[in-house]
JSON list of C-alpha atoms in Angstrom, two decimals:
[
{"chain": "A", "resi": 1, "resn": "MET", "atom": "CA", "xyz": [-200.83, 81.23, 81.62]},
{"chain": "A", "resi": 2, "resn": "THR", "atom": "CA", "xyz": [-203.93, 79.97, 83.36]},
{"chain": "A", "resi": 3, "resn": "VAL", "atom": "CA", "xyz": [-206.48, 82.95, 84.31]},
{"chain": "A", "resi": 4, "resn": "GLY", "atom": "CA", "xyz": [-209.58, 81.14, 85.28]},
{"chain": "A", "resi": 5, "resn": "PRO", "atom": "CA", "xyz": [-212.31, 81.42, 86.25]},
{"chain": "A", "resi": 6, "resn": "PHE", "atom": "CA", "xyz": [-214.10, 78.26, 86.98]},
{"chain": "A", "resi": 7, "resn": "PRO", "atom": "CA", "xyz": [-216.06, 76.21, 84.70]},
{"chain": "A", "resi": 8, "resn": "VAL", "atom": "CA", "xyz": [-219.76, 76.20, 85.80]},
{"chain": "A", "resi": 9, "resn": "SER", "atom": "CA", "xyz": [-220.14, 74.17, 82.69]},
{"chain": "A", "resi": 10, "resn": "ALA", "atom": "CA", "xyz": [-218.40, 71.22, 83.60]},
{"chain": "A", "resi": 11, "resn": "ALA", "atom": "CA", "xyz": [-219.63, 70.97, 87.48]},
{"chain": "A", "resi": 12, "resn": "ILE", "atom": "CA", "xyz": [-223.23, 71.46, 85.50]},
{"chain": "A", "resi": 13, "resn": "ALA", "atom": "CA", "xyz": [-222.12, 68.60, 83.15]},
{"chain": "A", "resi": 14, "resn": "ARG", "atom": "CA", "xyz": [-220.87, 66.61, 85.65]},
{"chain": "A", "resi": 15, "resn": "LEU", "atom": "CA", "xyz": [-224.18, 66.60, 87.84]},
{"chain": "A", "resi": 16, "resn": "ARG", "atom": "CA", "xyz": [-226.52, 66.24, 85.52]},
{"chain": "A", "resi": 17, "resn": "SER", "atom": "CA", "xyz": [-224.36, 62.61, 84.60]},
{"chain": "A", "resi": 18, "resn": "HIS", "atom": "CA", "xyz": [-223.70, 61.99, 87.28]},
{"chain": "A", "resi": 19, "resn": "ALA", "atom": "CA", "xyz": [-226.34, 62.94, 89.83]},
{"chain": "A", "resi": 20, "resn": "PRO", "atom": "CA", "xyz": [-229.53, 61.19, 88.03]},
{"chain": "A", "resi": 21, "resn": "ALA", "atom": "CA", "xyz": [-232.30, 62.53, 90.68]},
{"chain": "A", "resi": 22, "resn": "LEU", "atom": "CA", "xyz": [-231.66, 65.27, 89.74]},
{"chain": "A", "resi": 23, "resn": "LEU", "atom": "CA", "xyz": [-234.45, 65.69, 86.35]},
{"chain": "A", "resi": 24, "resn": "ALA", "atom": "CA", "xyz": [-232.80, 69.59, 85.58]},
{"chain": "A", "resi": 25, "resn": "VAL", "atom": "CA", "xyz": [-229.71, 71.07, 86.13]},
{"chain": "A", "resi": 26, "resn": "GLY", "atom": "CA", "xyz": [-228.77, 74.73, 85.05]},
{"chain": "A", "resi": 27, "resn": "SER", "atom": "CA", "xyz": [-227.05, 77.83, 85.98]},
{"chain": "A", "resi": 28, "resn": "ALA", "atom": "CA", "xyz": [-227.53, 80.95, 87.33]},
{"chain": "A", "resi": 29, "resn": "ALA", "atom": "CA", "xyz": [-226.36, 84.06, 87.83]},
{"chain": "A", "resi": 30, "resn": "ASP", "atom": "CA", "xyz": [-226.02, 84.93, 91.00]},
{"chain": "A", "resi": 31, "resn": "LEU", "atom": "CA", "xyz": [-227.03, 83.04, 94.47]},
{"chain": "A", "resi": 32, "resn": "ALA", "atom": "CA", "xyz": [-229.93, 84.98, 95.55]},
{"chain": "A", "resi": 33, "resn": "THR", "atom": "CA", "xyz": [-231.32, 84.31, 91.24]},
{"chain": "A", "resi": 34, "resn": "ALA", "atom": "CA", "xyz": [-230.87, 80.62, 91.63]},
{"chain": "A", "resi": 35, "resn": "LEU", "atom": "CA", "xyz": [-232.67, 80.95, 95.04]},
{"chain": "A", "resi": 36, "resn": "ALA", "atom": "CA", "xyz": [-235.53, 82.66, 93.52]},
{"chain": "A", "resi": 37, "resn": "GLN", "atom": "CA", "xyz": [-236.72, 79.98, 90.62]},
{"chain": "A", "resi": 38, "resn": "GLN", "atom": "CA", "xyz": [-239.57, 78.55, 90.13]},
{"chain": "A", "resi": 39, "resn": "PRO", "atom": "CA", "xyz": [-238.71, 74.55, 88.95]},
{"chain": "A", "resi": 40, "resn": "ARG", "atom": "CA", "xyz": [-240.84, 72.95, 87.01]},
{"chain": "A", "resi": 41, "resn": "VAL", "atom": "CA", "xyz": [-239.87, 69.37, 87.69]},
{"chain": "A", "resi": 42, "resn": "ALA", "atom": "CA", "xyz": [-240.08, 67.85, 90.96]},
{"chain": "A", "resi": 43, "resn": "VAL", "atom": "CA", "xyz": [-235.92, 67.46, 91.41]},
{"chain": "A", "resi": 44, "resn": "SER", "atom": "CA", "xyz": [-233.93, 70.54, 89.87]},
{"chain": "A", "resi": 45, "resn": "ALA", "atom": "CA", "xyz": [-230.57, 72.13, 90.57]},
{"chain": "A", "resi": 46, "resn": "TYR", "atom": "CA", "xyz": [-229.07, 75.84, 90.23]},
{"chain": "A", "resi": 47, "resn": "VAL", "atom": "CA", "xyz": [-224.81, 76.46, 90.02]},
{"chain": "A", "resi": 48, "resn": "THR", "atom": "CA", "xyz": [-223.05, 79.51, 90.61]},
{"chain": "A", "resi": 49, "resn": "ALA", "atom": "CA", "xyz": [-219.81, 80.08, 91.63]},
{"chain": "A", "resi": 50, "resn": "ALA", "atom": "CA", "xyz": [-217.67, 82.87, 93.28]},
{"chain": "A", "resi": 51, "resn": "GLU", "atom": "CA", "xyz": [-213.89, 83.60, 93.37]},
{"chain": "A", "resi": 52, "resn": "VAL", "atom": "CA", "xyz": [-210.91, 85.21, 95.46]},
{"chain": "A", "resi": 53, "resn": "GLY", "atom": "CA", "xyz": [-208.18, 86.33, 94.56]},
{"chain": "A", "resi": 54, "resn": "ARG", "atom": "CA", "xyz": [-204.94, 86.00, 97.37]},
{"chain": "A", "resi": 55, "resn": "ALA", "atom": "CA", "xyz": [-202.56, 88.42, 97.77]},
{"chain": "A", "resi": 56, "resn": "ILE", "atom": "CA", "xyz": [-201.05, 88.96, 93.82]},
{"chain": "A", "resi": 57, "resn": "LYS", "atom": "CA", "xyz": [-197.17, 87.68, 93.79]},
{"chain": "A", "resi": 58, "resn": "TYR", "atom": "CA", "xyz": [-194.42, 89.20, 90.92]},
{"chain": "A", "resi": 59, "resn": "THR", "atom": "CA", "xyz": [-191.85, 86.93, 88.80]},
{"chain": "A", "resi": 60, "resn": "GLY", "atom": "CA", "xyz": [-189.90, 88.98, 86.82]},
{"chain": "A", "resi": 61, "resn": "PRO", "atom": "CA", "xyz": [-192.30, 89.39, 84.31]},
{"chain": "A", "resi": 62, "resn": "LEU", "atom": "CA", "xyz": [-194.65, 87.08, 85.75]},
{"chain": "A", "resi": 63, "resn": "THR", "atom": "CA", "xyz": [-198.34, 87.58, 87.77]},
{"chain": "A", "resi": 64, "resn": "ILE", "atom": "CA", "xyz": [-199.24, 85.08, 90.19]},
{"chain": "A", "resi": 65, "resn": "GLN", "atom": "CA", "xyz": [-202.30, 85.01, 92.07]},
{"chain": "A", "resi": 66, "resn": "ASN", "atom": "CA", "xyz": [-203.87, 82.49, 94.40]},
{"chain": "A", "resi": 67, "resn": "CYS", "atom": "CA", "xyz": [-207.67, 81.86, 93.71]},
{"chain": "A", "resi": 68, "resn": "ASP", "atom": "CA", "xyz": [-210.12, 80.71, 96.11]},
{"chain": "A", "resi": 69, "resn": "VAL", "atom": "CA", "xyz": [-213.49, 79.34, 94.39]},
{"chain": "A", "resi": 70, "resn": "THR", "atom": "CA", "xyz": [-216.82, 78.27, 96.36]},
{"chain": "A", "resi": 71, "resn": "LEU", "atom": "CA", "xyz": [-219.15, 76.30, 94.13]},
{"chain": "A", "resi": 72, "resn": "ARG", "atom": "CA", "xyz": [-223.09, 76.15, 95.07]},
{"chain": "A", "resi": 73, "resn": "VAL", "atom": "CA", "xyz": [-225.78, 73.69, 94.39]},
{"chain": "A", "resi": 74, "resn": "VAL", "atom": "CA", "xyz": [-228.94, 75.15, 95.02]},
{"chain": "A", "resi": 75, "resn": "LEU", "atom": "CA", "xyz": [-231.27, 72.17, 94.99]},
{"chain": "A", "resi": 76, "resn": "PHE", "atom": "CA", "xyz": [-234.94, 72.40, 94.62]},
{"chain": "A", "resi": 77, "resn": "VAL", "atom": "CA", "xyz": [-237.56, 68.94, 96.14]},
{"chain": "A", "resi": 78, "resn": "ARG", "atom": "CA", "xyz": [-241.06, 69.00, 95.92]},
{"chain": "A", "resi": 79, "resn": "HIS", "atom": "CA", "xyz": [-243.10, 66.27, 97.56]},
{"chain": "A", "resi": 80, "resn": "TYR", "atom": "CA", "xyz": [-246.58, 66.71, 98.55]},
{"chain": "A", "resi": 81, "resn": "GLY", "atom": "CA", "xyz": [-246.33, 64.40, 101.62]},
{"chain": "A", "resi": 82, "resn": "ASP", "atom": "CA", "xyz": [-245.60, 65.88, 105.25]},
{"chain": "A", "resi": 83, "resn": "GLU", "atom": "CA", "xyz": [-246.55, 69.12, 102.95]},
{"chain": "A", "resi": 84, "resn": "GLN", "atom": "CA", "xyz": [-247.36, 71.49, 106.40]},
{"chain": "A", "resi": 85, "resn": "THR", "atom": "CA", "xyz": [-243.40, 70.35, 107.75]},
{"chain": "A", "resi": 86, "resn": "GLY", "atom": "CA", "xyz": [-242.21, 69.06, 104.46]},
{"chain": "A", "resi": 87, "resn": "GLY", "atom": "CA", "xyz": [-241.32, 65.27, 105.91]},
{"chain": "A", "resi": 88, "resn": "GLY", "atom": "CA", "xyz": [-241.54, 64.01, 102.76]},
{"chain": "A", "resi": 89, "resn": "ALA", "atom": "CA", "xyz": [-239.57, 66.84, 101.00]},
{"chain": "A", "resi": 90, "resn": "ARG", "atom": "CA", "xyz": [-237.08, 66.79, 103.45]},
{"chain": "A", "resi": 91, "resn": "VAL", "atom": "CA", "xyz": [-236.36, 62.62, 103.50]},
{"chain": "A", "resi": 92, "resn": "GLN", "atom": "CA", "xyz": [-235.88, 62.79, 99.45]},
{"chain": "A", "resi": 93, "resn": "MET", "atom": "CA", "xyz": [-232.94, 65.15, 99.41]},
{"chain": "A", "resi": 94, "resn": "ASP", "atom": "CA", "xyz": [-231.21, 63.81, 102.48]},
{"chain": "A", "resi": 95, "resn": "GLU", "atom": "CA", "xyz": [-231.24, 60.26, 101.04]},
{"chain": "A", "resi": 96, "resn": "GLU", "atom": "CA", "xyz": [-231.45, 60.49, 97.20]},
{"chain": "A", "resi": 97, "resn": "VAL", "atom": "CA", "xyz": [-230.33, 64.52, 95.92]},
{"chain": "A", "resi": 98, "resn": "ILE", "atom": "CA", "xyz": [-227.54, 65.87, 98.69]},
{"chain": "A", "resi": 99, "resn": "PRO", "atom": "CA", "xyz": [-226.07, 61.82, 98.16]},
{"chain": "A", "resi": 100, "resn": "GLN", "atom": "CA", "xyz": [-225.66, 61.87, 94.57]},
{"chain": "A", "resi": 101, "resn": "VAL", "atom": "CA", "xyz": [-224.81, 65.94, 94.50]},
{"chain": "A", "resi": 102, "resn": "ARG", "atom": "CA", "xyz": [-221.87, 64.77, 97.45]},
{"chain": "A", "resi": 103, "resn": "ALA", "atom": "CA", "xyz": [-220.64, 61.78, 95.09]},
{"chain": "A", "resi": 104, "resn": "ALA", "atom": "CA", "xyz": [-220.57, 64.01, 92.11]},
{"chain": "A", "resi": 105, "resn": "LEU", "atom": "CA", "xyz": [-218.72, 66.53, 93.35]},
{"chain": "A", "resi": 106, "resn": "PHE", "atom": "CA", "xyz": [-216.21, 65.97, 96.25]},
{"chain": "A", "resi": 107, "resn": "GLY", "atom": "CA", "xyz": [-212.87, 65.23, 95.18]},
{"chain": "A", "resi": 108, "resn": "TRP", "atom": "CA", "xyz": [-213.32, 65.78, 91.33]},
{"chain": "A", "resi": 109, "resn": "ALA", "atom": "CA", "xyz": [-211.34, 68.58, 89.61]},
{"chain": "A", "resi": 110, "resn": "PRO", "atom": "CA", "xyz": [-212.55, 70.13, 86.21]},
{"chain": "A", "resi": 111, "resn": "VAL", "atom": "CA", "xyz": [-209.32, 70.37, 84.77]},
{"chain": "A", "resi": 112, "resn": "ASP", "atom": "CA", "xyz": [-206.24, 69.77, 86.62]},
{"chain": "A", "resi": 113, "resn": "ALA", "atom": "CA", "xyz": [-205.49, 73.56, 87.61]},
{"chain": "A", "resi": 114, "resn": "PHE", "atom": "CA", "xyz": [-207.89, 73.28, 89.92]},
{"chain": "A", "resi": 115, "resn": "ASP", "atom": "CA", "xyz": [-207.73, 71.54, 93.40]},
{"chain": "A", "resi": 116, "resn": "ALA", "atom": "CA", "xyz": [-210.18, 69.13, 93.91]},
{"chain": "A", "resi": 117, "resn": "LEU", "atom": "CA", "xyz": [-213.78, 69.86, 95.53]},
{"chain": "A", "resi": 118, "resn": "SER", "atom": "CA", "xyz": [-214.18, 69.91, 98.74]},
{"chain": "A", "resi": 119, "resn": "PHE", "atom": "CA", "xyz": [-217.69, 70.00, 101.12]},
{"chain": "A", "resi": 120, "resn": "GLN", "atom": "CA", "xyz": [-218.02, 72.92, 102.78]},
{"chain": "A", "resi": 121, "resn": "ALA", "atom": "CA", "xyz": [-221.17, 73.31, 104.18]},
{"chain": "A", "resi": 122, "resn": "GLY", "atom": "CA", "xyz": [-224.91, 72.04, 103.53]},
{"chain": "A", "resi": 123, "resn": "ARG", "atom": "CA", "xyz": [-227.69, 74.55, 104.58]},
{"chain": "A", "resi": 124, "resn": "ASP", "atom": "CA", "xyz": [-231.66, 74.43, 104.05]},
{"chain": "A", "resi": 125, "resn": "GLU", "atom": "CA", "xyz": [-232.86, 77.87, 102.69]},
{"chain": "A", "resi": 126, "resn": "SER", "atom": "CA", "xyz": [-236.82, 77.51, 102.68]},
{"chain": "A", "resi": 127, "resn": "TYR", "atom": "CA", "xyz": [-239.75, 75.71, 102.56]},
{"chain": "A", "resi": 128, "resn": "ALA", "atom": "CA", "xyz": [-242.59, 76.79, 100.98]},
{"chain": "A", "resi": 129, "resn": "ALA", "atom": "CA", "xyz": [-245.81, 75.32, 98.60]},
{"chain": "A", "resi": 130, "resn": "GLY", "atom": "CA", "xyz": [-244.39, 71.96, 99.38]},
{"chain": "A", "resi": 131, "resn": "TRP", "atom": "CA", "xyz": [-240.96, 73.04, 97.75]},
{"chain": "A", "resi": 132, "resn": "LEU", "atom": "CA", "xyz": [-238.00, 72.60, 100.24]},
{"chain": "A", "resi": 133, "resn": "VAL", "atom": "CA", "xyz": [-234.72, 74.58, 98.41]},
{"chain": "A", "resi": 134, "resn": "SER", "atom": "CA", "xyz": [-230.98, 74.20, 100.40]},
{"chain": "A", "resi": 135, "resn": "GLN", "atom": "CA", "xyz": [-227.87, 74.24, 98.99]},
{"chain": "A", "resi": 136, "resn": "GLN", "atom": "CA", "xyz": [-224.55, 72.70, 98.73]},
{"chain": "A", "resi": 137, "resn": "VAL", "atom": "CA", "xyz": [-221.49, 74.50, 98.96]},
{"chain": "A", "resi": 138, "resn": "PHE", "atom": "CA", "xyz": [-217.94, 72.79, 97.83]},
{"chain": "A", "resi": 139, "resn": "GLY", "atom": "CA", "xyz": [-215.01, 74.84, 97.55]},
{"chain": "A", "resi": 140, "resn": "THR", "atom": "CA", "xyz": [-211.81, 74.81, 95.45]},
{"chain": "A", "resi": 141, "resn": "ASN", "atom": "CA", "xyz": [-208.56, 77.04, 93.86]},
{"chain": "A", "resi": 142, "resn": "TYR", "atom": "CA", "xyz": [-205.92, 77.26, 91.45]},
{"chain": "A", "resi": 143, "resn": "ARG", "atom": "CA", "xyz": [-203.40, 80.30, 90.83]},
{"chain": "A", "resi": 144, "resn": "MET", "atom": "CA", "xyz": [-204.10, 82.40, 87.97]},
{"chain": "A", "resi": 145, "resn": "SER", "atom": "CA", "xyz": [-200.97, 82.93, 85.80]},
{"chain": "A", "resi": 146, "resn": "HIS", "atom": "CA", "xyz": [-200.27, 85.78, 83.04]},
{"chain": "A", "resi": 147, "resn": "GLN", "atom": "CA", "xyz": [-197.07, 86.85, 81.23]},
{"chain": "A", "resi": 148, "resn": "VAL", "atom": "CA", "xyz": [-197.55, 90.59, 81.48]},
{"chain": "A", "resi": 149, "resn": "ILE", "atom": "CA", "xyz": [-196.26, 92.55, 78.47]},
{"chain": "A", "resi": 150, "resn": "PRO", "atom": "CA", "xyz": [-194.98, 95.90, 78.20]}
]
């Protein structure tokens, strides 16, 4: 029986061990909360997940449903070089932080029940006061199954 959800804590542990550029990695309740953070260290990440279920199927008393998962890694880089344009932060984000995050998560699966993570999107969110905020978005899916007891 698998009923999810995606183990965000496993993705956080993976980033902590495989992306040394990230000085702090944590979770956030949702994307808006992650984007609103003011990290205490110069390179930080917050991880959120969202799930969407597909059509439900029945096989006798067994209920089956495929679920798509979106894993968002919200990255913060503080860099004062080229502060007015964010050029220094951009270089650090592109040359150090994003490659480590992608190497840590692309192709990885937390447990056998989940397909490997695939890269879906990368986008910048904002730049202000030396902070560049960017997202790396990954996707996976899994099958929920549950024995329905009348």
